[in-house]
């Protein structure tokens, strides 16, 4: 990856201190000048709830990668603030981190991402901003603990639901390529990013057991029981959004092709077995 510096060298990542943002920042390090933005970011503190710090942090950037906080009650409002700031700061290209299957009426946080996609397309067309959308499926790294040694896994949905787990590092590499290759090449594109296999949680656990000789106790429990154990800190809105997602996963598979992922990476996407340690 080589940066055409005629449009500047700096790329801002909104949400850079989170799980996704750290991976995208790592993929861009050494290629572009990375500005890490979030409330706790030391160099570029920003607040998407108020817009504080955004214009200053975006000024001089060629591109912005926008990652919303997980299951936020109003993601479109956060994106609207960031887009206004990006336009005021003269940013060329905004890349929005969406999700596979955004239009899923049973999952409110996916529906908010569908609204964000529409907002981005409309804003881009009205204000002359280049845009690109990435739609990753579930990350393989959501199961990092089991892949790297935990002896048990409890999920609030069926152990047999299939997912096209995509490696977060592959998603980050795609994001970095798009930001580096730039606006003209990727403007107007919506890329769905699946991994190379369709696997259930049961398949993943069996793979880990076979590859490592470890045994992993797996269990599916009810959403309410899971929430009592893990969701006590969540707001009622986040509780409801996550519960809806788990109920959806209990009901049907969540799949996406790896064809676009492979094309954008220029190589085969990472299979789960490569992440097992
Ligand atoms: N996990 C998956 O499989 C998957 C798949 C596809 C898409 N996604 C999407 O990826 C996104 C990010 O997920 P994640 O797990 O990386 O989230 P995360 O680890 O919780 O990170 C969220 C980031 O947002 C920042 N943030 C929170 N509130 C903010 C505010 N008011 N102003 C500015 N920054 C704020 C956080 O930093 P501070 O707290 O310091 O501000 C942090 O850097 C979500 O929208 C999720 O839906 C996830």
PDB file of C-alpha atoms and ligand atoms in Angstrom:
ATOM      1  CA  UNK A   1       0.000   0.000   0.000  1.00  0.00           C
ATOM      2  CA  UNK A   2       1.439   3.350  -0.978  1.00  0.00           C
ATOM      3  CA  UNK A   3      -0.126   6.701  -0.198  1.00  0.00           C
ATOM      4  CA  UNK A   4      -0.561   9.303  -2.939  1.00  0.00           C
ATOM      5  CA  UNK A   5       0.466  12.283  -0.820  1.00  0.00           C
ATOM      6  CA  UNK A   6      -0.992  14.888  -3.183  1.00  0.00           C
ATOM      7  CA  UNK A   7      -4.193  14.833  -1.100  1.00  0.00           C
ATOM      8  CA  UNK A   8      -2.292  14.961   2.198  1.00  0.00           C
ATOM      9  CA  UNK A   9      -1.026  12.298   4.545  1.00  0.00           C
ATOM     10  CA  UNK A  10      -3.400  12.369   7.517  1.00  0.00           C
ATOM     11  CA  UNK A  11      -6.329  10.028   8.109  1.00  0.00           C
ATOM     12  CA  UNK A  12      -8.683  10.404  11.084  1.00  0.00           C
ATOM     13  CA  UNK A  13     -10.233   7.354  12.725  1.00  0.00           C
ATOM     14  CA  UNK A  14     -13.318   8.086  14.811  1.00  0.00           C
ATOM     15  CA  UNK A  15     -13.596   5.440  17.544  1.00  0.00           C
ATOM     16  CA  UNK A  16      -9.882   4.655  17.254  1.00  0.00           C
ATOM     17  CA  UNK A  17      -9.466   3.509  20.853  1.00  0.00           C
ATOM     18  CA  UNK A  18     -12.067   0.716  20.538  1.00  0.00           C
ATOM     19  CA  UNK A  19     -11.697  -2.845  19.290  1.00  0.00           C
ATOM     20  CA  UNK A  20     -12.329  -2.033  15.610  1.00  0.00           C
ATOM     21  CA  UNK A  21     -10.552   1.324  15.660  1.00  0.00           C
ATOM     22  CA  UNK A  22      -7.355  -0.105  17.131  1.00  0.00           C
ATOM     23  CA  UNK A  23      -7.217  -2.688  14.338  1.00  0.00           C
ATOM     24  CA  UNK A  24      -7.780  -0.072  11.609  1.00  0.00           C
ATOM     25  CA  UNK A  25      -5.173   2.247  13.160  1.00  0.00           C
ATOM     26  CA  UNK A  26      -2.661  -0.616  13.308  1.00  0.00           C
ATOM     27  CA  UNK A  27      -3.275  -1.426   9.625  1.00  0.00           C
ATOM     28  CA  UNK A  28      -2.644   2.214   8.658  1.00  0.00           C
ATOM     29  CA  UNK A  29       0.385   2.817  10.888  1.00  0.00           C
ATOM     30  CA  UNK A  30       3.511   3.370   8.831  1.00  0.00           C
ATOM     31  CA  UNK A  31       1.496   4.028   5.665  1.00  0.00           C
ATOM     32  CA  UNK A  32      -0.410   7.202   6.562  1.00  0.00           C
ATOM     33  CA  UNK A  33      -0.318   9.669   9.443  1.00  0.00           C
ATOM     34  CA  UNK A  34      -3.062   8.327  11.710  1.00  0.00           C
ATOM     35  CA  UNK A  35      -5.114  10.637  13.929  1.00  0.00           C
ATOM     36  CA  UNK A  36      -6.830   8.626  16.672  1.00  0.00           C
ATOM     37  CA  UNK A  37     -10.119  10.179  17.797  1.00  0.00           C
ATOM     38  CA  UNK A  38     -12.431   9.297  20.711  1.00  0.00           C
ATOM     39  CA  UNK A  39     -13.414  10.748  24.079  1.00  0.00           C
ATOM     40  CA  UNK A  40     -10.368   9.155  25.733  1.00  0.00           C
ATOM     41  CA  UNK A  41      -7.887   9.662  22.859  1.00  0.00           C
ATOM     42  CA  UNK A  42      -4.945  11.702  24.184  1.00  0.00           C
ATOM     43  CA  UNK A  43      -4.091  13.631  20.991  1.00  0.00           C
ATOM     44  CA  UNK A  44      -7.529  14.082  19.420  1.00  0.00           C
ATOM     45  CA  UNK A  45     -10.227  14.008  22.128  1.00  0.00           C
ATOM     46  CA  UNK A  46     -13.657  14.368  20.520  1.00  0.00           C
ATOM     47  CA  UNK A  47     -17.237  13.792  21.619  1.00  0.00           C
ATOM     48  CA  UNK A  48     -19.726  12.595  19.026  1.00  0.00           C
ATOM     49  CA  UNK A  49     -22.627  13.481  21.378  1.00  0.00           C
ATOM     50  CA  UNK A  50     -21.794  17.199  21.154  1.00  0.00           C
ATOM     51  CA  UNK A  51     -19.457  17.429  18.170  1.00  0.00           C
ATOM     52  CA  UNK A  52     -16.717  18.868  20.426  1.00  0.00           C
ATOM     53  CA  UNK A  53     -13.251  18.638  18.880  1.00  0.00           C
ATOM     54  CA  UNK A  54     -14.340  17.115  15.561  1.00  0.00           C
ATOM     55  CA  UNK A  55     -13.609  20.020  13.180  1.00  0.00           C
ATOM     56  CA  UNK A  56     -10.182  20.617  14.738  1.00  0.00           C
ATOM     57  CA  UNK A  57      -9.345  16.908  14.587  1.00  0.00           C
ATOM     58  CA  UNK A  58     -10.478  16.589  10.935  1.00  0.00           C
ATOM     59  CA  UNK A  59      -8.782  19.731   9.622  1.00  0.00           C
ATOM     60  CA  UNK A  60      -5.945  18.743   7.282  1.00  0.00           C
ATOM     61  CA  UNK A  61      -7.178  15.148   6.877  1.00  0.00           C
ATOM     62  CA  UNK A  62      -7.595  13.522   3.453  1.00  0.00           C
ATOM     63  CA  UNK A  63      -9.950  10.868   4.795  1.00  0.00           C
ATOM     64  CA  UNK A  64     -12.087   9.950   7.791  1.00  0.00           C
ATOM     65  CA  UNK A  65     -12.974   6.437   8.958  1.00  0.00           C
ATOM     66  CA  UNK A  66     -16.162   6.557  11.043  1.00  0.00           C
ATOM     67  CA  UNK A  67     -16.811   3.798  13.610  1.00  0.00           C
ATOM     68  CA  UNK A  68     -19.835   4.277  15.841  1.00  0.00           C
ATOM     69  CA  UNK A  69     -19.958   3.083  19.444  1.00  0.00           C
ATOM     70  CA  UNK A  70     -21.647  -0.306  19.804  1.00  0.00           C
ATOM     71  CA  UNK A  71     -25.493  -0.345  20.066  1.00  0.00           C
ATOM     72  CA  UNK A  72     -25.751   3.426  20.477  1.00  0.00           C
ATOM     73  CA  UNK A  73     -29.347   4.735  20.872  1.00  0.00           C
ATOM     74  CA  UNK A  74     -28.982   7.208  17.976  1.00  0.00           C
ATOM     75  CA  UNK A  75     -26.131   6.373  15.612  1.00  0.00           C
ATOM     76  CA  UNK A  76     -27.530   8.528  12.742  1.00  0.00           C
ATOM     77  CA  UNK A  77     -27.261  11.648  14.949  1.00  0.00           C
ATOM     78  CA  UNK A  78     -23.600  10.850  15.691  1.00  0.00           C
ATOM     79  CA  UNK A  79     -22.827  10.343  12.013  1.00  0.00           C
ATOM     80  CA  UNK A  80     -24.641  13.577  11.057  1.00  0.00           C
ATOM     81  CA  UNK A  81     -22.407  15.534  13.457  1.00  0.00           C
ATOM     82  CA  UNK A  82     -19.279  13.909  12.073  1.00  0.00           C
ATOM     83  CA  UNK A  83     -20.317  14.555   8.458  1.00  0.00           C
ATOM     84  CA  UNK A  84     -20.985  18.255   9.119  1.00  0.00           C
ATOM     85  CA  UNK A  85     -17.588  18.533  10.784  1.00  0.00           C
ATOM     86  CA  UNK A  86     -15.843  16.648   7.959  1.00  0.00           C
ATOM     87  CA  UNK A  87     -17.413  18.955   5.350  1.00  0.00           C
ATOM     88  CA  UNK A  88     -16.463  22.078   7.372  1.00  0.00           C
ATOM     89  CA  UNK A  89     -12.908  20.792   7.704  1.00  0.00           C
ATOM     90  CA  UNK A  90     -12.602  20.174   3.946  1.00  0.00           C
ATOM     91  CA  UNK A  91     -12.214  16.381   4.191  1.00  0.00           C
ATOM     92  CA  UNK A  92     -12.449  14.607   0.792  1.00  0.00           C
ATOM     93  CA  UNK A  93     -13.543  11.090   1.681  1.00  0.00           C
ATOM     94  CA  UNK A  94     -15.561   9.519   4.509  1.00  0.00           C
ATOM     95  CA  UNK A  95     -15.586   5.735   4.949  1.00  0.00           C
ATOM     96  CA  UNK A  96     -18.435   4.456   7.112  1.00  0.00           C
ATOM     97  CA  UNK A  97     -18.082   1.231   9.142  1.00  0.00           C
ATOM     98  CA  UNK A  98     -21.527  -0.347   8.793  1.00  0.00           C
ATOM     99  CA  UNK A  99     -22.468  -4.021   9.130  1.00  0.00           C
ATOM    100  CA  UNK A 100     -23.582  -6.858   6.846  1.00  0.00           C
ATOM    101  CA  UNK A 101     -27.364  -6.920   6.403  1.00  0.00           C
ATOM    102  CA  UNK A 102     -28.016  -3.400   7.721  1.00  0.00           C
ATOM    103  CA  UNK A 103     -31.668  -3.484   6.603  1.00  0.00           C
ATOM    104  CA  UNK A 104     -32.846  -6.037   9.186  1.00  0.00           C
ATOM    105  CA  UNK A 105     -36.079  -4.744  10.740  1.00  0.00           C
ATOM    106  CA  UNK A 106     -35.836  -7.135  13.691  1.00  0.00           C
ATOM    107  CA  UNK A 107     -32.466  -5.651  14.733  1.00  0.00           C
ATOM    108  CA  UNK A 108     -32.779  -1.943  15.641  1.00  0.00           C
ATOM    109  CA  UNK A 109     -29.032  -1.323  15.711  1.00  0.00           C
ATOM    110  CA  UNK A 110     -28.692  -2.751  12.178  1.00  0.00           C
ATOM    111  CA  UNK A 111     -31.594  -0.548  11.059  1.00  0.00           C
ATOM    112  CA  UNK A 112     -29.756   2.497  12.444  1.00  0.00           C
ATOM    113  CA  UNK A 113     -26.795   1.544  10.286  1.00  0.00           C
ATOM    114  CA  UNK A 114     -29.133   1.316   7.252  1.00  0.00           C
ATOM    115  CA  UNK A 115     -30.295   4.866   8.099  1.00  0.00           C
ATOM    116  CA  UNK A 116     -26.666   5.983   8.417  1.00  0.00           C
ATOM    117  CA  UNK A 117     -25.863   4.550   4.984  1.00  0.00           C
ATOM    118  CA  UNK A 118     -28.731   6.545   3.464  1.00  0.00           C
ATOM    119  CA  UNK A 119     -27.657   9.672   5.363  1.00  0.00           C
ATOM    120  CA  UNK A 120     -24.099   9.305   4.046  1.00  0.00           C
ATOM    121  CA  UNK A 121     -25.250   8.834   0.443  1.00  0.00           C
ATOM    122  CA  UNK A 122     -27.545  11.871   0.655  1.00  0.00           C
ATOM    123  CA  UNK A 123     -24.932  14.045   2.363  1.00  0.00           C
ATOM    124  CA  UNK A 124     -22.274  13.039  -0.147  1.00  0.00           C
ATOM    125  CA  UNK A 125     -24.467  13.889  -3.067  1.00  0.00           C
ATOM    126  CA  UNK A 126     -25.657  17.238  -1.631  1.00  0.00           C
ATOM    127  CA  UNK A 127     -22.289  18.407  -0.322  1.00  0.00           C
ATOM    128  CA  UNK A 128     -19.859  16.893  -2.805  1.00  0.00           C
ATOM    129  CA  UNK A 129     -18.213  14.530  -0.328  1.00  0.00           C
ATOM    130  CA  UNK A 130     -16.794  11.217  -1.533  1.00  0.00           C
ATOM    131  CA  UNK A 131     -18.012   8.189   0.454  1.00  0.00           C
ATOM    132  CA  UNK A 132     -17.539   4.449   0.814  1.00  0.00           C
ATOM    133  CA  UNK A 133     -19.381   1.945   3.013  1.00  0.00           C
ATOM    134  CA  UNK A 134     -17.945  -1.252   4.543  1.00  0.00           C
ATOM    135  CA  UNK A 135     -20.369  -3.935   5.755  1.00  0.00           C
ATOM    136  CA  UNK A 136     -18.467  -6.529   7.805  1.00  0.00           C
ATOM    137  CA  UNK A 137     -20.124  -9.730   9.003  1.00  0.00           C
ATOM    138  CA  UNK A 138     -19.485 -10.866  12.612  1.00  0.00           C
ATOM    139  CA  UNK A 139     -15.790 -10.741  13.544  1.00  0.00           C
ATOM    140  CA  UNK A 140     -13.984 -14.023  14.254  1.00  0.00           C
ATOM    141  CA  UNK A 141     -12.301 -12.099  17.088  1.00  0.00           C
ATOM    142  CA  UNK A 142     -15.640 -11.919  18.958  1.00  0.00           C
ATOM    143  CA  UNK A 143     -14.533 -15.406  20.064  1.00  0.00           C
ATOM    144  CA  UNK A 144     -10.922 -14.414  20.747  1.00  0.00           C
ATOM    145  CA  UNK A 145     -10.924 -15.927  24.252  1.00  0.00           C
ATOM    146  CA  UNK A 146     -11.896 -19.361  23.012  1.00  0.00           C
ATOM    147  CA  UNK A 147      -9.519 -19.161  20.040  1.00  0.00           C
ATOM    148  CA  UNK A 148      -6.658 -18.345  22.400  1.00  0.00           C
ATOM    149  CA  UNK A 149      -7.252 -20.615  25.408  1.00  0.00           C
ATOM    150  CA  UNK A 150     -10.481 -20.128  27.376  1.00  0.00           C
ATOM    151  CA  UNK A 151     -11.953 -23.503  28.491  1.00  0.00           C
ATOM    152  CA  UNK A 152     -15.623 -22.474  28.167  1.00  0.00           C
ATOM    153  CA  UNK A 153     -18.025 -20.500  25.999  1.00  0.00           C
ATOM    154  CA  UNK A 154     -21.600 -19.474  26.749  1.00  0.00           C
ATOM    155  CA  UNK A 155     -23.730 -17.796  24.070  1.00  0.00           C
ATOM    156  CA  UNK A 156     -27.342 -16.553  24.202  1.00  0.00           C
ATOM    157  CA  UNK A 157     -28.359 -18.111  20.877  1.00  0.00           C
ATOM    158  CA  UNK A 158     -28.253 -21.447  19.085  1.00  0.00           C
ATOM    159  CA  UNK A 159     -24.888 -23.219  18.921  1.00  0.00           C
ATOM    160  CA  UNK A 160     -25.825 -24.242  15.366  1.00  0.00           C
ATOM    161  CA  UNK A 161     -26.478 -20.828  13.791  1.00  0.00           C
ATOM    162  CA  UNK A 162     -23.979 -20.314  10.952  1.00  0.00           C
ATOM    163  CA  UNK A 163     -21.933 -17.120  10.571  1.00  0.00           C
ATOM    164  CA  UNK A 164     -19.481 -15.999   7.872  1.00  0.00           C
ATOM    165  CA  UNK A 165     -16.969 -14.959  10.531  1.00  0.00           C
ATOM    166  CA  UNK A 166     -14.505 -12.430   9.120  1.00  0.00           C
ATOM    167  CA  UNK A 167     -11.154 -11.685  10.694  1.00  0.00           C
ATOM    168  CA  UNK A 168     -11.102  -8.171  12.148  1.00  0.00           C
ATOM    169  CA  UNK A 169      -7.530  -7.845  10.866  1.00  0.00           C
ATOM    170  CA  UNK A 170      -8.765  -8.520   7.311  1.00  0.00           C
ATOM    171  CA  UNK A 171     -11.507  -5.907   7.745  1.00  0.00           C
ATOM    172  CA  UNK A 172      -8.903  -3.441   9.020  1.00  0.00           C
ATOM    173  CA  UNK A 173      -6.607  -4.173   6.082  1.00  0.00           C
ATOM    174  CA  UNK A 174      -9.462  -3.555   3.637  1.00  0.00           C
ATOM    175  CA  UNK A 175     -10.327  -0.300   5.439  1.00  0.00           C
ATOM    176  CA  UNK A 176      -6.706   0.827   5.254  1.00  0.00           C
ATOM    177  CA  UNK A 177      -6.472   0.007   1.533  1.00  0.00           C
ATOM    178  CA  UNK A 178      -9.611   1.970   0.759  1.00  0.00           C
ATOM    179  CA  UNK A 179      -8.430   4.993   2.714  1.00  0.00           C
ATOM    180  CA  UNK A 180      -4.985   4.856   1.106  1.00  0.00           C
ATOM    181  CA  UNK A 181      -6.115   4.109  -2.461  1.00  0.00           C
ATOM    182  CA  UNK A 182      -8.495   7.000  -2.037  1.00  0.00           C
ATOM    183  CA  UNK A 183     -11.727   8.621  -2.882  1.00  0.00           C
ATOM    184  CA  UNK A 184     -11.813   8.381  -6.689  1.00  0.00           C
ATOM    185  CA  UNK A 185     -11.334   4.631  -6.712  1.00  0.00           C
ATOM    186  CA  UNK A 186     -13.839   3.779  -3.974  1.00  0.00           C
ATOM    187  CA  UNK A 187     -16.414   6.609  -4.053  1.00  0.00           C
ATOM    188  CA  UNK A 188     -20.001   5.298  -4.164  1.00  0.00           C
ATOM    189  CA  UNK A 189     -19.076   1.729  -3.259  1.00  0.00           C
ATOM    190  CA  UNK A 190     -20.718  -0.485  -0.633  1.00  0.00           C
ATOM    191  CA  UNK A 191     -18.588  -3.512   0.129  1.00  0.00           C
ATOM    192  CA  UNK A 192     -19.927  -6.511   2.041  1.00  0.00           C
ATOM    193  CA  UNK A 193     -17.111  -8.270   3.913  1.00  0.00           C
ATOM    194  CA  UNK A 194     -17.633 -11.903   4.882  1.00  0.00           C
ATOM    195  CA  UNK A 195     -15.037 -14.480   5.865  1.00  0.00           C
ATOM    196  CA  UNK A 196     -14.185 -17.632   3.887  1.00  0.00           C
ATOM    197  CA  UNK A 197     -16.245 -20.169   5.884  1.00  0.00           C
ATOM    198  CA  UNK A 198     -19.774 -20.569   7.200  1.00  0.00           C
ATOM    199  CA  UNK A 199     -19.365 -21.850  10.736  1.00  0.00           C
ATOM    200  CA  UNK A 200     -21.499 -22.180  13.825  1.00  0.00           C
ATOM    201  CA  UNK A 201     -20.227 -21.678  17.352  1.00  0.00           C
ATOM    202  CA  UNK A 202     -20.290 -25.482  17.670  1.00  0.00           C
ATOM    203  CA  UNK A 203     -18.081 -25.762  14.530  1.00  0.00           C
ATOM    204  CA  UNK A 204     -15.613 -23.208  15.932  1.00  0.00           C
ATOM    205  CA  UNK A 205     -15.362 -24.984  19.273  1.00  0.00           C
ATOM    206  CA  UNK A 206     -14.877 -28.391  17.599  1.00  0.00           C
ATOM    207  CA  UNK A 207     -12.154 -26.893  15.405  1.00  0.00           C
ATOM    208  CA  UNK A 208     -10.369 -25.460  18.451  1.00  0.00           C
ATOM    209  CA  UNK A 209     -10.643 -28.802  20.261  1.00  0.00           C
ATOM    210  CA  UNK A 210      -9.314 -30.747  17.256  1.00  0.00           C
ATOM    211  CA  UNK A 211      -6.442 -28.346  16.584  1.00  0.00           C
ATOM    212  CA  UNK A 212      -5.277 -27.850  20.170  1.00  0.00           C
ATOM    213  CA  UNK A 213      -6.344 -30.982  22.069  1.00  0.00           C
ATOM    214  CA  UNK A 214      -7.994 -28.653  24.620  1.00  0.00           C
ATOM    215  CA  UNK A 215     -11.585 -29.284  25.591  1.00  0.00           C
ATOM    216  CA  UNK A 216     -13.992 -26.371  25.611  1.00  0.00           C
ATOM    217  CA  UNK A 217     -17.351 -26.542  27.410  1.00  0.00           C
ATOM    218  CA  UNK A 218     -19.970 -24.801  25.268  1.00  0.00           C
ATOM    219  CA  UNK A 219     -23.479 -23.865  26.274  1.00  0.00           C
ATOM    220  CA  UNK A 220     -26.402 -21.946  24.830  1.00  0.00           C
ATOM    221  CA  UNK A 221     -28.514 -20.113  27.434  1.00  0.00           C
ATOM    222  CA  UNK A 222     -31.589 -17.878  27.169  1.00  0.00           C
ATOM    223  CA  UNK A 223     -31.155 -14.194  26.317  1.00  0.00           C
ATOM    224  CA  UNK A 224     -32.627 -13.092  29.677  1.00  0.00           C
ATOM    225  CA  UNK A 225     -30.258 -15.379  31.599  1.00  0.00           C
ATOM    226  CA  UNK A 226     -27.280 -14.093  29.583  1.00  0.00           C
ATOM    227  CA  UNK A 227     -28.338 -10.507  30.225  1.00  0.00           C
ATOM    228  CA  UNK A 228     -28.617 -11.161  33.974  1.00  0.00           C
ATOM    229  CA  UNK A 229     -25.027 -12.444  33.921  1.00  0.00           C
ATOM    230  CA  UNK A 230     -23.406  -9.990  31.476  1.00  0.00           C
ATOM    231  CA  UNK A 231     -25.793  -7.125  30.809  1.00  0.00           C
ATOM    232  CA  UNK A 232     -26.219  -5.497  34.221  1.00  0.00           C
ATOM    233  CA  UNK A 233     -24.208  -2.399  33.204  1.00  0.00           C
ATOM    234  CA  UNK A 234     -26.152  -1.844  29.976  1.00  0.00           C
ATOM    235  CA  UNK A 235     -28.692   0.949  29.508  1.00  0.00           C
ATOM    236  CA  UNK A 236     -32.272  -0.276  28.894  1.00  0.00           C
ATOM    237  CA  UNK A 237     -31.919   0.765  25.232  1.00  0.00           C
ATOM    238  CA  UNK A 238     -28.640  -1.154  24.728  1.00  0.00           C
ATOM    239  CA  UNK A 239     -30.162  -4.126  26.573  1.00  0.00           C
ATOM    240  CA  UNK A 240     -33.085  -4.143  24.146  1.00  0.00           C
ATOM    241  CA  UNK A 241     -30.892  -3.758  21.042  1.00  0.00           C
ATOM    242  CA  UNK A 242     -28.500  -6.548  22.047  1.00  0.00           C
ATOM    243  CA  UNK A 243     -31.375  -8.843  23.041  1.00  0.00           C
ATOM    244  CA  UNK A 244     -32.956  -8.303  19.612  1.00  0.00           C
ATOM    245  CA  UNK A 245     -29.654  -9.243  17.953  1.00  0.00           C
ATOM    246  CA  UNK A 246     -29.316 -12.436  20.003  1.00  0.00           C
ATOM    247  CA  UNK A 247     -32.923 -13.421  19.267  1.00  0.00           C
ATOM    248  CA  UNK A 248     -32.216 -12.889  15.566  1.00  0.00           C
ATOM    249  CA  UNK A 249     -29.096 -15.072  15.769  1.00  0.00           C
ATOM    250  CA  UNK A 250     -31.164 -17.740  17.487  1.00  0.00           C
ATOM    251  CA  UNK A 251     -33.620 -17.687  14.616  1.00  0.00           C
ATOM    252  CA  UNK A 252     -31.411 -17.673  11.513  1.00  0.00           C
ATOM    253  CA  UNK A 253     -27.903 -17.725  10.058  1.00  0.00           C
ATOM    254  CA  UNK A 254     -25.952 -14.466   9.517  1.00  0.00           C
ATOM    255  CA  UNK A 255     -23.963 -14.844   6.307  1.00  0.00           C
ATOM    256  CA  UNK A 256     -21.944 -12.779   3.847  1.00  0.00           C
ATOM    257  CA  UNK A 257     -19.746 -13.738   0.923  1.00  0.00           C
ATOM    258  CA  UNK A 258     -15.959 -13.520   1.093  1.00  0.00           C
ATOM    259  CA  UNK A 259     -15.651 -12.743  -2.647  1.00  0.00           C
ATOM    260  CA  UNK A 260     -15.425  -8.967  -2.186  1.00  0.00           C
ATOM    261  CA  UNK A 261     -13.174  -9.348   0.856  1.00  0.00           C
ATOM    262  CA  UNK A 262     -10.748 -11.436  -1.232  1.00  0.00           C
ATOM    263  CA  UNK A 263     -10.795  -8.986  -4.154  1.00  0.00           C
ATOM    264  CA  UNK A 264     -10.106  -5.994  -1.933  1.00  0.00           C
ATOM    265  CA  UNK A 265      -7.382  -7.799   0.022  1.00  0.00           C
ATOM    266  CA  UNK A 266      -5.760  -9.232  -3.120  1.00  0.00           C
ATOM    267  CA  UNK A 267      -5.446 -12.570  -1.264  1.00  0.00           C
ATOM    268  CA  UNK A 268      -7.607 -15.211   0.413  1.00  0.00           C
ATOM    269  CA  UNK A 269      -9.343 -14.009   3.563  1.00  0.00           C
ATOM    270  CA  UNK A 270      -8.116 -15.524   6.833  1.00  0.00           C
ATOM    271  CA  UNK A 271      -9.824 -18.766   7.896  1.00  0.00           C
ATOM    272  CA  UNK A 272     -10.702 -19.325  11.554  1.00  0.00           C
ATOM    273  CA  UNK A 273      -8.082 -22.082  11.896  1.00  0.00           C
ATOM    274  CA  UNK A 274      -5.342 -19.481  11.283  1.00  0.00           C
ATOM    275  CA  UNK A 275      -6.533 -17.595  14.381  1.00  0.00           C
ATOM    276  CA  UNK A 276      -6.495 -20.593  16.739  1.00  0.00           C
ATOM    277  CA  UNK A 277      -3.594 -20.560  19.169  1.00  0.00           C
TER     278      UNK A 277
HETATM  279  N1  LIG B   1     -18.266  -6.972  16.625  1.00  0.00           N
HETATM  280  C1  LIG B   1     -18.642  -7.281  15.396  1.00  0.00           C
HETATM  281  O1  LIG B   1     -18.660  -8.447  14.997  1.00  0.00           O
HETATM  282  C2  LIG B   1     -19.033  -6.158  14.447  1.00  0.00           C
HETATM  283  C3  LIG B   1     -19.283  -6.473  13.102  1.00  0.00           C
HETATM  284  C4  LIG B   1     -19.646  -5.439  12.236  1.00  0.00           C
HETATM  285  C5  LIG B   1     -19.772  -4.138  12.704  1.00  0.00           C
HETATM  286  N2  LIG B   1     -19.517  -3.860  14.028  1.00  0.00           N
HETATM  287  C6  LIG B   1     -19.669  -2.464  14.473  1.00  0.00           C
HETATM  288  O2  LIG B   1     -18.408  -1.936  14.828  1.00  0.00           O
HETATM  289  C7  LIG B   1     -18.608  -0.780  15.652  1.00  0.00           C
HETATM  290  C8  LIG B   1     -17.536  -0.689  16.705  1.00  0.00           C
HETATM  291  O3  LIG B   1     -17.539  -1.806  17.524  1.00  0.00           O
HETATM  292  P1  LIG B   1     -16.334  -1.989  18.588  1.00  0.00           P
HETATM  293  O4  LIG B   1     -16.564  -3.311  19.226  1.00  0.00           O
HETATM  294  O5  LIG B   1     -15.025  -1.674  17.958  1.00  0.00           O
HETATM  295  O6  LIG B   1     -16.693  -0.857  19.639  1.00  0.00           O
HETATM  296  P2  LIG B   1     -15.885  -0.399  20.914  1.00  0.00           P
HETATM  297  O7  LIG B   1     -14.708  -1.279  21.188  1.00  0.00           O
HETATM  298  O8  LIG B   1     -16.884  -0.215  22.013  1.00  0.00           O
HETATM  299  O9  LIG B   1     -15.314   1.033  20.487  1.00  0.00           O
HETATM  300  C9  LIG B   1     -16.116   2.164  20.404  1.00  0.00           C
HETATM  301  C10 LIG B   1     -15.254   3.392  20.180  1.00  0.00           C
HETATM  302  O10 LIG B   1     -16.097   4.550  20.151  1.00  0.00           O
HETATM  303  C11 LIG B   1     -15.575   5.529  21.051  1.00  0.00           C
HETATM  304  N3  LIG B   1     -16.697   6.327  21.549  1.00  0.00           N
HETATM  305  C12 LIG B   1     -17.729   5.931  22.340  1.00  0.00           C
HETATM  306  N4  LIG B   1     -18.552   6.961  22.580  1.00  0.00           N
HETATM  307  C13 LIG B   1     -18.014   8.040  21.945  1.00  0.00           C
HETATM  308  C14 LIG B   1     -18.395   9.400  21.832  1.00  0.00           C
HETATM  309  N5  LIG B   1     -19.492   9.899  22.429  1.00  0.00           N
HETATM  310  N6  LIG B   1     -17.603  10.236  21.110  1.00  0.00           N
HETATM  311  C15 LIG B   1     -16.475   9.770  20.496  1.00  0.00           C
HETATM  312  N7  LIG B   1     -16.079   8.489  20.556  1.00  0.00           N
HETATM  313  C16 LIG B   1     -16.842   7.639  21.281  1.00  0.00           C
HETATM  314  C17 LIG B   1     -14.877   4.707  22.139  1.00  0.00           C
HETATM  315  O11 LIG B   1     -13.882   5.441  22.838  1.00  0.00           O
HETATM  316  P3  LIG B   1     -14.206   6.347  24.136  1.00  0.00           P
HETATM  317  O12 LIG B   1     -15.070   5.535  25.040  1.00  0.00           O
HETATM  318  O13 LIG B   1     -12.868   6.675  24.688  1.00  0.00           O
HETATM  319  O14 LIG B   1     -14.884   7.570  23.613  1.00  0.00           O
HETATM  320  C18 LIG B   1     -14.217   3.635  21.272  1.00  0.00           C
HETATM  321  O15 LIG B   1     -13.031   4.156  20.702  1.00  0.00           O
HETATM  322  C19 LIG B   1     -20.041  -0.897  16.189  1.00  0.00           C
HETATM  323  O16 LIG B   1     -20.828   0.121  15.603  1.00  0.00           O
HETATM  324  C20 LIG B   1     -20.500  -2.282  15.744  1.00  0.00           C
HETATM  325  O17 LIG B   1     -21.877  -2.334  15.459  1.00  0.00           O
HETATM  326  C21 LIG B   1     -19.131  -4.832  14.890  1.00  0.00           C
END
